[in-house]
PDB file of C-alpha atoms in Angstrom:
ATOM      1  CA  MET Y   1     -95.572  35.048  -6.720  1.00 60.00           C
ATOM      2  CA  PRO Y   2     -95.118  32.012  -4.441  1.00 65.00           C
ATOM      3  CA  THR Y   3     -92.349  32.116  -1.833  1.00 66.00           C
ATOM      4  CA  LEU Y   4     -89.813  29.395  -1.700  1.00 67.00           C
ATOM      5  CA  SER Y   5     -88.717  28.160   1.679  1.00 63.00           C
ATOM      6  CA  LEU Y   6     -85.378  26.389   2.008  1.00 64.00           C
ATOM      7  CA  ARG Y   7     -84.575  24.331   5.049  1.00 66.00           C
ATOM      8  CA  ARG Y   8     -81.070  23.962   6.332  1.00 62.00           C
ATOM      9  CA  THR Y   9     -79.886  20.421   6.681  1.00 58.00           C
ATOM     10  CA  ALA Y  10     -76.926  19.280   8.675  1.00 53.00           C
ATOM     11  CA  ALA Y  11     -74.619  18.001   5.964  1.00 54.00           C
ATOM     12  CA  VAL Y  12     -71.799  17.460   8.431  1.00 50.00           C
ATOM     13  CA  PRO Y  13     -72.866  15.581  11.560  1.00 50.00           C
ATOM     14  CA  ALA Y  14     -69.489  16.278  13.203  1.00 66.00           C
ATOM     15  CA  GLY Y  15     -70.231  19.950  13.936  1.00 75.00           C
ATOM     16  CA  PRO Y  16     -69.340  19.906  17.645  1.00 80.00           C
ATOM     17  CA  GLN Y  17     -66.254  17.764  16.996  1.00 83.00           C
ATOM     18  CA  LEU Y  18     -65.111  20.129  14.257  1.00 80.00           C
ATOM     19  CA  ALA Y  19     -65.581  23.127  16.550  1.00 80.00           C
ATOM     20  CA  LYS Y  20     -63.567  21.416  19.301  1.00 80.00           C
ATOM     21  CA  ALA Y  21     -60.766  20.544  16.881  1.00 78.00           C
ATOM     22  CA  LEU Y  22     -60.569  24.128  15.608  1.00 76.00           C
ATOM     23  CA  LEU Y  23     -60.547  25.465  19.166  1.00 74.00           C
ATOM     24  CA  ARG Y  24     -57.746  23.087  20.200  1.00 74.00           C
ATOM     25  CA  ARG Y  25     -55.655  24.077  17.182  1.00 72.00           C
ATOM     26  CA  SER Y  26     -56.127  27.805  17.791  1.00 68.00           C
ATOM     27  CA  MET Y  27     -55.263  27.404  21.484  1.00 62.00           C
ATOM     28  CA  GLY Y  28     -52.111  25.496  20.543  1.00 58.00           C
ATOM     29  CA  GLU Y  29     -51.032  28.313  18.240  1.00 54.00           C
ATOM     30  CA  HIS Y  30     -51.859  30.844  20.944  1.00 51.00           C
ATOM     31  CA  GLU Y  31     -49.800  28.947  23.531  1.00 52.00           C
ATOM     32  CA  THR Y  32     -46.686  28.984  21.350  1.00 51.00           C
ATOM     33  CA  GLN Y  33     -46.785  32.794  21.146  1.00 54.00           C
ATOM     34  CA  ARG Y  34     -46.780  33.328  24.900  1.00 64.00           C
ATOM     35  CA  HIS Y  35     -43.783  34.187  26.999  1.00 79.00           C
ATOM     36  CA  ARG Y  36     -43.285  31.775  29.898  1.00 88.00           C
ATOM     37  CA  CYS Y  37     -40.968  31.557  32.886  1.00 92.00           C
ATOM     38  CA  VAL Y  38     -38.208  28.981  32.314  1.00 91.00           C
ATOM     39  CA  HIS Y  39     -38.573  27.687  35.889  1.00 92.00           C
ATOM     40  CA  CYS Y  40     -42.296  27.470  36.672  1.00 94.00           C
ATOM     41  CA  ARG Y  41     -43.648  27.710  33.057  1.00 92.00           C
ATOM     42  CA  ARG Y  42     -46.126  30.343  34.287  1.00 91.00           C
ATOM     43  CA  THR Y  43     -47.203  33.158  31.977  1.00 87.00           C
ATOM     44  CA  PRO Y  44     -46.307  36.426  33.748  1.00 87.00           C
ATOM     45  CA  LEU Y  45     -49.220  38.722  34.544  1.00 85.00           C
ATOM     46  CA  THR Y  46     -49.752  42.061  32.880  1.00 83.00           C
ATOM     47  CA  GLY Y  47     -47.854  44.660  34.900  1.00 87.00           C
ATOM     48  CA  GLU Y  48     -45.454  42.117  36.395  1.00 91.00           C
ATOM     49  CA  VAL Y  49     -41.707  42.749  36.234  1.00 93.00           C
ATOM     50  CA  VAL Y  50     -39.841  39.923  34.476  1.00 93.00           C
ATOM     51  CA  HIS Y  51     -36.115  39.319  34.332  1.00 94.00           C
ATOM     52  CA  VAL Y  52     -34.293  38.337  31.150  1.00 94.00           C
ATOM     53  CA  TYR Y  53     -31.104  36.297  31.350  1.00 94.00           C
ATOM     54  CA  ALA Y  54     -28.670  35.787  28.469  1.00 90.00           C
ATOM     55  CA  GLY Y  55     -27.811  32.163  27.803  1.00 82.00           C
ATOM     56  CA  THR Y  56     -26.085  30.030  25.204  1.00 84.00           C
ATOM     57  CA  SER Y  57     -29.455  29.124  23.650  1.00 83.00           C
ATOM     58  CA  GLY Y  58     -30.755  32.702  23.648  1.00 87.00           C
ATOM     59  CA  GLU Y  59     -32.596  34.835  26.150  1.00 88.00           C
ATOM     60  CA  ARG Y  60     -34.425  33.183  29.031  1.00 90.00           C
ATOM     61  CA  LEU Y  61     -37.368  34.798  30.802  1.00 92.00           C
ATOM     62  CA  VAL Y  62     -37.719  34.425  34.587  1.00 94.00           C
ATOM     63  CA  CYS Y  63     -40.768  35.677  36.491  1.00 93.00           C
ATOM     64  CA  GLU Y  64     -40.595  37.757  39.657  1.00 92.00           C
ATOM     65  CA  LEU Y  65     -41.522  34.741  41.797  1.00 93.00           C
ATOM     66  CA  CYS Y  66     -38.639  32.601  40.476  1.00 94.00           C
ATOM     67  CA  ARG Y  67     -36.031  35.375  40.517  1.00 94.00           C
ATOM     68  CA  PRO Y  68     -34.532  34.216  43.859  1.00 94.00           C
ATOM     69  CA  LEU Y  69     -33.694  30.847  42.246  1.00 93.00           C
ATOM     70  CA  ARG Y  70     -31.027  32.511  40.076  1.00 91.00           C
ATOM     71  CA  ARG Y  71     -27.673  33.588  41.542  1.00 92.00           C
ATOM     72  CA  GLU Y  72     -26.486  35.758  38.657  1.00 92.00           C
ATOM     73  CA  GLU Y  73     -27.838  39.184  37.840  1.00 94.00           C
ATOM     74  CA  PRO Y  74     -30.311  39.441  34.944  1.00 94.00           C
ATOM     75  CA  ALA Y  75     -29.255  41.024  31.653  1.00 94.00           C
ATOM     76  CA  ARG Y  76     -32.278  43.297  31.995  1.00 93.00           C
ATOM     77  CA  SER Y  77     -35.634  43.594  33.740  1.00 94.00           C
ATOM     78  CA  GLU Y  78     -38.783  44.530  31.878  1.00 90.00           C
ATOM     79  CA  LEU Y  79     -42.450  45.207  32.496  1.00 88.00           C
ATOM     80  CA  MET Y  80     -45.014  42.875  30.938  1.00 86.00           C
ATOM     81  CA  HIS Y  81     -48.014  44.421  29.224  1.00 76.00           C
ATOM     82  CA  ALA Y  82     -50.919  43.182  27.117  1.00 68.00           C
ATOM     83  CA  PRO Y  83     -51.294  44.981  23.780  1.00 55.00           C
ATOM     84  CA  GLU Y  84     -54.739  46.275  22.909  1.00 53.00           C
ATOM     85  CA  HIS Y  85     -54.981  44.597  19.532  1.00 43.00           C
ATOM     86  CA  GLU Y  86     -53.271  41.305  20.296  1.00 55.00           C
ATOM     87  CA  ARG Y  87     -54.276  38.585  22.693  1.00 52.00           C
ATOM     88  CA  SER Y  88     -50.844  37.264  23.640  1.00 55.00           C
ATOM     89  CA  VAL Y  89     -48.797  38.874  26.384  1.00 55.00           C
ATOM     90  CA  ARG Y  90     -45.754  40.751  25.095  1.00 60.00           C
ATOM     91  CA  ILE Y  91     -42.760  42.414  26.715  1.00 62.00           C
ATOM     92  CA  ALA Y  92     -42.710  46.214  26.925  1.00 66.00           C
ATOM     93  CA  HIS Y  93     -39.137  47.534  26.828  1.00 69.00           C
ATOM     94  CA  ARG Y  94     -38.520  50.327  29.290  1.00 66.00           C
ATOM     95  CA  ALA Y  95     -35.651  52.770  29.231  1.00 60.00           C
ATOM     96  CA  ALA Y  96     -32.881  52.243  31.772  1.00 54.00           C
TER      97      ALA Y  96
END
């Protein structure tokens, strides 16, 4: 029985552009899920202590480096950790 060989053809010439667009969109979604410092906009490192302040528009996260910029005491301080199954950095609540 004769074998039939099929060649792949590039039906979409915009392969690299499509890949870049998908990467940009996924990074944008990833960025919105991150916690950031309200002063320096830096994402706190895993293991870093962050301070949470209560405000009229909700809770505001302040990193350890920007803590001296605030006069009032934080509502609470928490340890940042990276979950094993998620890629975004989340807050780990610790008992007082």
